[in-house]
Amino acid sequence: MRDHVWTDERNREQRRWVESLDEGTICSLASSFHGGDPCTIFQDRRRGSFNVCFFVQFTRPPHDRWVVRLPIAGAVPQPMLDEKLEIELATMRYVAAKTTIPVPKVHAYAFSNESAALDGHPFVIMDFVAGQDLNRLGFGRDEVWGDLLAPGQPQTPATRRVHEQIADVYVQLRRLEFPRIGALGVRSRRVPLTSCSPDEIVVCNRPLSVAMAGQERSGYGPLLAFPPRTTFSTASAFVKALLWLADNYLDKAPHLGMDVKEPKAILYAAHHFKWYVRQEWLDHSRNLGPFVLAHGDIDQVLGNTLFDDDYNLVGVVDWEWSWVVPAQFLVPPSWLAGDSPGNLLYAQDAFNEQCRRLLQAVREQPARRCHSAITLALKFPRLTYYVYWDYVFKAKSPRWRSATEKDVGQRQSTDFGSRIAAFMAGSQKRWDFLARKIREQVEFFEAERVRTKQSDPRQITDRPHFCLE
């Protein structure tokens, strides 16, 4: 998934594909759904991780502005492509009908092989939302937001306004309860997703994720645990599947970052993170629900909420990774303490204060455990190492919470070393697995060296990474 040896070439291919798209064809497509009215491109196409957007404006009054969005060829594996689109359209339709969350109106769409104009490529056409995301508004960087990393600082009006509206989105999503875990959709693709009754929308799709797409694209076979139309009746079954996804990544990814992560510490973190999630984090009293709708991306990406110049929320977009999950997964955004999810771990006091302020806006008490960090690792297995060592381990080992660089060096051979040694001594299979992963990592580094013409490959580290506050 993070195999940079071939990722660069894939990115170049996707860039060429995006650049090859003809704006005239896009305008003709939009016009065909607007009574044949002519339109023009009013701003440059915008490429994201999975989609490319074209922005069209019709020349006749009232000069409607639409967005024509296409999934980038190869960015989403074909087995997930139409399902992801169905999930997004069904969710937007449901949210628009059941809440006051601002969602763009969808005017037209096509699944694979349904659009002659685009040679069978899927698309969706929706209203353009005139707003800016928090990243473009300088969230956490400009003085209008205050110092989000400094605990005790007064909250600025802009930050308070954003908190109030994000809180309202969360409150409304929390009210949407369902009998199963999965993703929204319709029983038949013949049901029109732009005009169907919300009562026809049910949990009938598997809970797709960015990590799942990345593993499938890399050939790791994650869909073995998530066949089409898979849903879950219990939180424990869902979490078991997510932990399987993490094991699958650990087993099949050739690059685990062993130049900065000590190999044995990677295995230790993976093993103990699973134990912590199952035994301490998961709320077994709510195993049968409630299950609620979550955006799926809003908790770690700044770009999915759009605001006007007065910081009024005008649109919530990109519902393609939305899913229905245990209420425990509906967590505060990881970017509350700034524009980087890493601040969740590296500035925990500041993040917790921003969480308290957000929770105050919804008049709830803050959680005792950092649900945001745990759910982030469950959604993105590559973060398991950091979440375990920088959060779980410190939470369970108080004397490590304020460890300095010197402390880490001194304790590595005692506290840390003894823990790792005891763990590895417990199973020969762990040593065999570790030997294979080190061999794969060395081969990856050598292939990377040849491709990038470096003089020396990266080396396996013998020192663990720790977040030093």
Coordinates of C-alpha atoms in Angstrom, one line a residue:
M1 CA 0.0 0.0 0.0
R2 CA 2.9 2.3 0.7
D3 CA 5.2 0.6 -1.8
H4 CA 6.8 3.7 -3.2
V5 CA 8.8 1.7 -5.8
W6 CA 5.7 1.4 -8.0
T7 CA 3.4 4.1 -6.5
D8 CA 5.2 6.9 -8.4
E9 CA 4.6 5.2 -11.8
R10 CA 0.9 4.6 -10.9
N11 CA 0.6 8.3 -10.0
R12 CA 2.1 9.3 -13.3
E13 CA -0.4 7.1 -15.2
Q14 CA -3.3 8.5 -13.3
R15 CA -2.0 12.1 -13.9
R16 CA -1.8 11.3 -17.6
W17 CA -5.4 9.9 -17.6
V18 CA -6.7 13.0 -15.8
E19 CA -5.0 15.3 -18.2
S20 CA -6.4 13.4 -21.2
L21 CA -10.0 14.0 -20.3
D22 CA -11.6 16.4 -22.8
E23 CA -13.4 19.4 -21.3
G24 CA -15.7 19.6 -24.3
T25 CA -16.9 16.0 -23.6
I26 CA -17.5 16.9 -20.0
C27 CA -19.5 20.0 -20.9
S28 CA -21.6 18.0 -23.4
L29 CA -22.3 15.4 -20.7
A30 CA -23.5 18.1 -18.3
S31 CA -25.6 19.8 -20.9
S32 CA -27.4 16.6 -21.7
F33 CA -28.8 16.6 -18.2
H34 CA -29.7 20.3 -18.2
G35 CA -32.1 20.4 -21.2
G36 CA -29.3 20.8 -23.7
D37 CA -28.2 24.2 -22.3
P38 CA -24.6 25.0 -23.2
C39 CA -22.1 25.4 -20.4
T40 CA -18.4 26.3 -19.9
I41 CA -15.7 25.3 -17.5
F42 CA -15.4 28.1 -14.9
Q43 CA -12.4 26.9 -12.9
D44 CA -9.6 24.4 -13.3
R45 CA -10.2 20.7 -12.9
R46 CA -9.3 19.4 -9.4
R47 CA -7.8 16.0 -8.7
G48 CA -8.0 14.3 -5.4
S49 CA -6.8 10.9 -4.2
F50 CA -9.7 9.0 -5.9
N51 CA -11.6 11.4 -8.1
V52 CA -11.3 14.3 -10.5
C53 CA -13.8 17.1 -10.5
F54 CA -14.8 19.4 -13.4
F55 CA -16.6 22.7 -12.6
V56 CA -19.2 23.8 -15.2
Q57 CA -21.5 26.8 -15.4
F58 CA -24.5 27.1 -17.7
T59 CA -24.6 30.2 -19.9
R60 CA -28.3 30.8 -19.6
P61 CA -29.9 32.2 -16.5
P62 CA -29.9 31.3 -13.6
H63 CA -26.4 30.2 -14.6
D64 CA -26.4 27.1 -12.5
R65 CA -23.0 25.7 -11.5
W66 CA -22.5 22.0 -11.3
V67 CA -19.6 19.6 -10.5
V68 CA -19.0 16.6 -12.8
R69 CA -17.0 14.1 -10.8
L70 CA -15.3 11.0 -12.2
P71 CA -13.4 8.3 -10.3
I72 CA -9.7 8.3 -11.4
A73 CA -8.9 5.2 -13.5
G74 CA -7.0 2.8 -11.4
A75 CA -7.4 4.7 -8.1
V76 CA -10.3 2.6 -6.9
P77 CA -10.2 -1.2 -7.6
Q78 CA -12.8 -2.3 -10.1
P79 CA -14.6 -4.7 -7.6
M80 CA -15.3 -1.7 -5.4
L81 CA -16.0 1.1 -8.0
D82 CA -19.7 0.9 -8.5
E83 CA -20.4 -0.2 -4.9
K84 CA -18.6 2.9 -3.6
L85 CA -20.7 5.1 -5.9
E86 CA -23.9 3.4 -4.7
I87 CA -22.9 3.9 -1.1
E88 CA -22.2 7.6 -1.6
L89 CA -25.4 8.3 -3.5
A90 CA -27.6 6.4 -1.1
T91 CA -26.0 8.1 1.9
M92 CA -26.4 11.6 0.4
R93 CA -30.0 10.9 -0.4
Y94 CA -30.7 9.5 3.1
V95 CA -28.8 12.4 4.9
A96 CA -30.6 15.0 2.8
A97 CA -34.0 13.5 3.7
K98 CA -33.4 12.8 7.4
T99 CA -31.2 15.7 8.6
T100 CA -30.5 19.4 7.9
I101 CA -26.8 18.7 7.2
P102 CA -26.0 20.6 3.9
V103 CA -25.4 18.0 1.2
P104 CA -25.1 18.8 -2.5
K105 CA -28.0 17.8 -4.7
V106 CA -27.2 15.0 -7.2
H107 CA -28.6 15.6 -10.7
A108 CA -27.3 12.5 -12.6
Y109 CA -25.0 9.5 -12.3
A110 CA -24.0 6.4 -14.1
F111 CA -22.4 3.2 -13.0
S112 CA -19.7 1.4 -15.0
N113 CA -20.7 0.6 -18.7
E114 CA -23.8 2.8 -18.5
S115 CA -22.3 6.0 -20.1
A116 CA -21.6 6.0 -23.8
A117 CA -20.4 9.6 -23.5
L118 CA -17.5 8.5 -21.3
D119 CA -16.8 5.1 -22.8
G120 CA -18.6 3.4 -19.9
H121 CA -16.7 5.3 -17.2
P122 CA -18.9 6.0 -14.1
F123 CA -19.7 9.6 -13.1
V124 CA -21.8 11.7 -10.8
I125 CA -23.1 15.2 -11.4
M126 CA -24.1 17.4 -8.5
D127 CA -24.5 21.0 -7.4
F128 CA -21.4 23.1 -7.0
V129 CA -21.0 24.3 -3.4
A130 CA -19.5 27.8 -3.1
G131 CA -17.3 27.4 -0.1
Q132 CA -13.8 26.7 1.1
D133 CA -12.6 23.8 3.2
L134 CA -10.8 24.3 6.5
N135 CA -7.4 23.7 5.0
R136 CA -7.8 26.5 2.5
L137 CA -9.2 28.7 5.4
G138 CA -5.9 28.2 7.2
F139 CA -7.4 26.2 10.1
G140 CA -4.9 25.9 12.9
R141 CA -2.3 28.1 11.1
D142 CA -3.9 31.6 11.0
E143 CA -4.4 33.8 14.1
V144 CA -8.1 33.8 13.5
W145 CA -8.2 30.3 14.9
G146 CA -5.9 30.9 17.9
D147 CA -3.1 28.6 19.0
L148 CA -4.8 25.2 18.9
L149 CA -1.7 23.4 20.3
A150 CA -1.5 25.5 23.4
P151 CA -3.8 24.2 26.2
G152 CA -5.6 26.9 28.2
Q153 CA -5.7 29.4 25.4
P154 CA -9.1 31.2 24.9
Q155 CA -11.2 29.9 22.1
T156 CA -11.6 32.3 19.2
P157 CA -15.1 33.1 17.7
A158 CA -14.1 31.4 14.4
T159 CA -13.0 28.2 16.2
R160 CA -16.1 28.2 18.4
R161 CA -18.3 28.6 15.3
V162 CA -16.7 25.7 13.5
H163 CA -17.0 23.5 16.7
E164 CA -20.7 24.3 17.0
Q165 CA -21.4 23.3 13.4
I166 CA -19.2 20.2 13.4
A167 CA -20.9 19.2 16.6
D168 CA -24.3 19.6 15.0
V169 CA -23.3 17.3 12.1
Y170 CA -22.2 14.7 14.7
V171 CA -25.4 15.0 16.7
Q172 CA -27.6 14.6 13.7
L173 CA -25.6 11.6 12.4
R174 CA -25.8 10.0 15.9
R175 CA -29.5 10.1 15.7
L176 CA -29.6 7.9 12.6
E177 CA -29.6 4.4 14.0
F178 CA -29.7 1.1 12.0
P179 CA -30.0 -2.6 12.9
R180 CA -26.7 -3.7 11.2
I181 CA -23.2 -2.6 10.5
G182 CA -22.2 -2.0 6.9
A183 CA -22.9 0.7 4.4
L184 CA -26.1 2.2 2.9
G185 CA -27.5 1.2 -0.5
V186 CA -30.6 -0.1 -2.3
R187 CA -31.7 -3.7 -2.9
S188 CA -31.6 -3.2 -6.7
R189 CA -29.5 -1.0 -9.0
R190 CA -32.8 -0.3 -10.9
V191 CA -33.9 1.9 -8.0
P192 CA -33.1 5.6 -8.9
L193 CA -30.8 7.0 -6.2
T194 CA -31.6 10.6 -7.1
S195 CA -35.3 10.2 -6.4
C196 CA -35.9 7.1 -4.3
S197 CA -37.7 7.1 -1.0
P198 CA -35.4 7.1 2.0
D199 CA -37.3 4.1 3.2
E200 CA -35.8 2.1 0.3
I201 CA -32.3 2.9 1.5
V202 CA -31.0 0.2 3.9
V203 CA -27.7 -1.3 5.2
C204 CA -27.0 -3.8 2.5
N205 CA -23.4 -3.1 1.4
R206 CA -20.1 -4.0 3.1
P207 CA -18.3 -1.2 5.0
L208 CA -15.6 -0.1 2.5
S209 CA -12.6 2.0 3.6
V210 CA -9.6 3.7 2.2
A211 CA -7.3 1.1 3.7
M212 CA -9.4 -1.7 2.1
A213 CA -9.1 0.0 -1.3
G214 CA -5.3 0.4 -0.8
Q215 CA -4.9 -3.2 0.1
E216 CA -7.0 -4.4 -2.8
R217 CA -5.1 -2.2 -5.2
S218 CA -1.8 -3.6 -3.9
G219 CA -3.0 -7.2 -4.4
Y220 CA -3.3 -8.1 -0.7
G221 CA -6.8 -9.6 -1.1
P222 CA -8.6 -7.8 1.7
L223 CA -12.0 -8.5 0.2
L224 CA -11.7 -12.1 1.3
A225 CA -13.0 -11.0 4.7
F226 CA -15.5 -8.6 3.2
P227 CA -17.4 -10.2 0.3
P228 CA -20.0 -8.1 -1.5
R229 CA -23.1 -7.4 0.5
T230 CA -21.4 -8.4 3.8
T231 CA -22.9 -6.7 6.8
F232 CA -22.4 -7.4 10.6
S233 CA -24.9 -7.9 13.4
T234 CA -22.4 -7.3 16.2
A235 CA -19.7 -4.8 17.1
S236 CA -17.3 -7.6 18.0
A237 CA -17.7 -9.3 14.6
F238 CA -17.0 -6.0 12.9
V239 CA -13.9 -5.2 15.0
K240 CA -12.7 -8.8 14.4
A241 CA -12.9 -8.1 10.6
L242 CA -11.0 -4.8 11.0
L243 CA -8.3 -6.5 13.0
W244 CA -8.0 -9.2 10.3
L245 CA -7.5 -6.4 7.9
A246 CA -4.6 -5.1 10.0
D247 CA -3.1 -8.6 10.2
N248 CA -3.4 -8.9 6.4
Y249 CA -1.5 -5.7 5.9
L250 CA 1.2 -6.8 8.4
D251 CA 1.5 -10.1 6.6
K252 CA 1.6 -8.9 3.0
A253 CA 3.0 -5.4 2.9
P254 CA 6.6 -5.5 1.8
H255 CA 7.4 -2.1 3.3
L256 CA 6.6 -1.6 7.0
G257 CA 9.0 1.3 7.5
M258 CA 11.7 -0.7 9.3
D259 CA 14.2 2.1 8.8
V260 CA 12.3 4.0 11.5
K261 CA 10.4 1.3 13.3
E262 CA 12.3 -1.4 15.1
P263 CA 11.1 -4.8 13.6
K264 CA 10.4 -6.6 16.9
A265 CA 8.5 -3.5 18.2
I266 CA 6.3 -3.7 15.1
L267 CA 5.2 -7.2 16.0
Y268 CA 4.8 -6.3 19.7
A269 CA 2.6 -3.3 18.9
A270 CA 0.4 -5.3 16.5
H271 CA -0.1 -8.1 19.0
H272 CA -0.8 -5.9 22.0
F273 CA -2.9 -3.4 20.1
K274 CA -5.3 -6.2 19.1
W275 CA -5.5 -7.4 22.8
Y276 CA -6.2 -3.8 24.0
V277 CA -8.9 -3.3 21.4
R278 CA -10.7 -6.5 22.2
Q279 CA -10.3 -6.6 26.0
E280 CA -10.3 -3.0 27.1
W281 CA -11.4 -0.6 24.3
L282 CA -14.4 -2.3 22.8
D283 CA -17.6 -1.6 24.6
H284 CA -19.1 -5.1 24.9
S285 CA -22.2 -3.7 26.6
R286 CA -23.2 -2.3 23.2
N287 CA -22.3 -5.3 21.1
L288 CA -25.8 -5.3 19.6
G289 CA -26.0 -1.6 19.0
P290 CA -26.7 1.2 18.6
F291 CA -25.2 1.3 15.1
V292 CA -25.0 4.8 13.6
L293 CA -24.1 6.5 10.3
A294 CA -20.6 8.0 10.1
H295 CA -19.2 10.1 7.3
G296 CA -16.1 7.8 7.2
D297 CA -13.6 10.6 6.2
I298 CA -14.6 13.7 8.0
D299 CA -12.8 12.6 11.1
Q300 CA -9.3 12.7 9.5
V301 CA -9.7 14.9 6.4
L302 CA -10.1 18.7 6.6
G303 CA -11.4 19.0 3.0
N304 CA -14.9 17.4 3.4
T305 CA -16.6 20.4 5.2
L306 CA -17.1 23.6 3.3
F307 CA -17.6 27.0 4.9
D308 CA -18.4 30.5 3.7
D309 CA -16.4 33.6 4.6
D310 CA -18.3 33.9 7.9
Y311 CA -17.4 30.3 8.8
N312 CA -21.0 29.0 8.2
L313 CA -21.1 25.4 7.1
V314 CA -22.4 25.3 3.6
G315 CA -21.7 21.8 2.5
V316 CA -20.5 18.3 3.6
V317 CA -19.1 16.4 0.7
D318 CA -17.3 13.2 -0.3
W319 CA -19.6 10.6 1.4
E320 CA -18.0 7.8 -0.6
W321 CA -16.4 6.1 2.5
S322 CA -19.5 6.5 4.7
W323 CA -20.5 3.5 6.8
V324 CA -22.8 2.4 9.5
V325 CA -20.7 1.5 12.6
P326 CA -20.9 1.0 16.4
A327 CA -21.6 4.4 18.1
Q328 CA -18.1 4.0 19.7
F329 CA -16.7 4.8 16.2
L330 CA -18.4 8.1 16.0
V331 CA -15.3 10.1 17.3
P332 CA -14.2 13.7 17.2
P333 CA -12.1 14.7 14.2
S334 CA -8.4 13.9 14.6
W335 CA -7.6 17.4 13.1
L336 CA -9.1 19.3 16.0
A337 CA -5.7 20.4 17.3
G338 CA -4.6 21.5 13.8
D339 CA -4.4 20.4 10.2
S340 CA -2.4 17.2 10.9
P341 CA -4.0 14.0 12.4
G342 CA -0.5 13.4 13.9
N343 CA -1.3 16.1 16.4
L344 CA -3.8 13.7 17.9
L345 CA -0.8 11.7 19.2
Y346 CA 2.0 14.3 19.3
A347 CA 0.0 16.9 21.2
Q348 CA -2.5 14.9 23.2
D349 CA -3.2 17.5 25.8
A350 CA -4.0 20.1 23.1
F351 CA -6.2 17.6 21.2
N352 CA -8.0 16.6 24.4
E353 CA -8.8 20.2 25.1
Q354 CA -10.2 20.8 21.6
C355 CA -12.3 17.6 22.1
R356 CA -13.6 18.9 25.4
R357 CA -14.6 22.1 23.6
L358 CA -16.3 20.2 20.8
L359 CA -18.1 18.0 23.3
Q360 CA -19.2 21.0 25.3
A361 CA -20.9 22.2 22.1
V362 CA -23.0 19.1 22.1
R363 CA -23.4 19.1 25.9
E364 CA -21.8 15.7 26.4
Q365 CA -19.1 14.5 28.7
P366 CA -15.7 13.6 27.1
A367 CA -14.8 10.0 26.8
R368 CA -12.3 8.4 29.2
R369 CA -10.4 6.6 26.4
C370 CA -9.0 8.1 23.3
H371 CA -11.6 6.6 20.8
S372 CA -10.2 8.9 18.0
A373 CA -6.8 7.3 18.2
I374 CA -8.0 3.7 18.3
T375 CA -10.6 4.1 15.5
L376 CA -7.9 5.8 13.4
A377 CA -5.7 2.7 13.7
L378 CA -8.6 0.4 13.1
K379 CA -9.4 2.3 9.8
F380 CA -5.7 2.6 8.8
P381 CA -3.6 -0.4 9.9
R382 CA -0.3 1.3 9.0
L383 CA -0.9 3.6 12.0
T384 CA -1.2 0.7 14.5
Y385 CA 2.5 1.0 15.5
Y386 CA 2.3 4.7 16.3
V387 CA -1.1 4.5 18.0
Y388 CA 0.1 1.6 20.2
W389 CA 3.5 3.1 21.2
D390 CA 2.5 6.7 21.4
Y391 CA -0.9 6.3 23.0
V392 CA -1.8 2.8 24.3
F393 CA 1.6 2.0 25.7
K394 CA 2.0 5.4 27.4
A395 CA -1.5 5.2 28.8
K396 CA -0.7 1.9 30.4
S397 CA 2.9 2.8 31.4
P398 CA 2.7 6.2 33.2
R399 CA 6.5 6.6 33.5
W400 CA 6.8 6.7 29.8
R401 CA 4.4 9.5 29.3
S402 CA 6.9 12.3 29.6
A403 CA 9.9 10.3 28.4
T404 CA 12.8 12.3 27.0
E405 CA 15.3 11.3 24.4
K406 CA 17.8 10.3 27.1
D407 CA 15.1 8.3 28.9
V408 CA 14.4 6.3 25.8
G409 CA 18.0 5.4 25.4
Q410 CA 18.4 4.4 29.0
R411 CA 15.2 2.3 29.2
Q412 CA 15.5 0.6 25.9
S413 CA 17.7 -2.1 27.2
T414 CA 15.7 -2.5 30.5
D415 CA 12.0 -1.9 30.5
F416 CA 11.4 -1.9 26.7
G417 CA 14.0 -4.5 26.0
S418 CA 12.7 -7.0 28.6
R419 CA 9.1 -6.6 27.3
I420 CA 10.2 -7.3 23.7
A421 CA 12.4 -10.2 24.7
A422 CA 9.7 -11.9 26.7
F423 CA 7.2 -11.4 23.9
M424 CA 9.5 -12.9 21.2
A425 CA 10.5 -15.8 23.4
G426 CA 6.9 -16.9 23.6
S427 CA 6.7 -18.2 20.0
Q428 CA 9.1 -19.5 17.4
K429 CA 6.5 -18.5 14.8
R430 CA 7.1 -14.9 15.7
W431 CA 10.8 -15.2 15.0
D432 CA 10.0 -17.0 11.6
F433 CA 7.5 -14.3 10.7
L434 CA 9.9 -11.5 11.7
A435 CA 12.7 -13.0 9.6
R436 CA 10.5 -13.1 6.5
K437 CA 9.3 -9.5 7.0
I438 CA 12.9 -8.3 7.5
R439 CA 13.9 -10.1 4.3
E440 CA 11.0 -8.5 2.4
Q441 CA 11.9 -5.1 3.8
V442 CA 15.6 -5.4 2.8
E443 CA 14.5 -6.5 -0.8
F444 CA 12.2 -3.5 -0.9
F445 CA 14.9 -1.1 0.1
E446 CA 17.3 -2.5 -2.4
A447 CA 14.8 -2.3 -5.2
E448 CA 14.1 1.3 -4.1
R449 CA 17.8 2.1 -4.3
V450 CA 18.2 0.7 -7.8
R451 CA 15.1 2.6 -9.0
T452 CA 16.0 5.9 -7.4
K453 CA 19.8 5.6 -8.2
Q454 CA 20.7 6.0 -4.5
S455 CA 24.3 5.1 -3.5
D456 CA 23.1 3.1 -0.5
P457 CA 19.8 1.5 0.5
R458 CA 17.9 2.4 3.7
Q459 CA 18.8 0.3 6.7
I460 CA 16.8 -1.6 9.2
T461 CA 16.8 0.3 12.5
D462 CA 17.6 -1.3 15.8
R463 CA 16.0 1.5 17.9
P464 CA 12.3 1.9 18.5
H465 CA 10.4 5.1 17.6
F466 CA 8.8 7.0 20.4
C467 CA 6.9 10.2 20.3
L468 CA 8.7 12.5 22.7
E469 CA 6.6 15.2 24.1

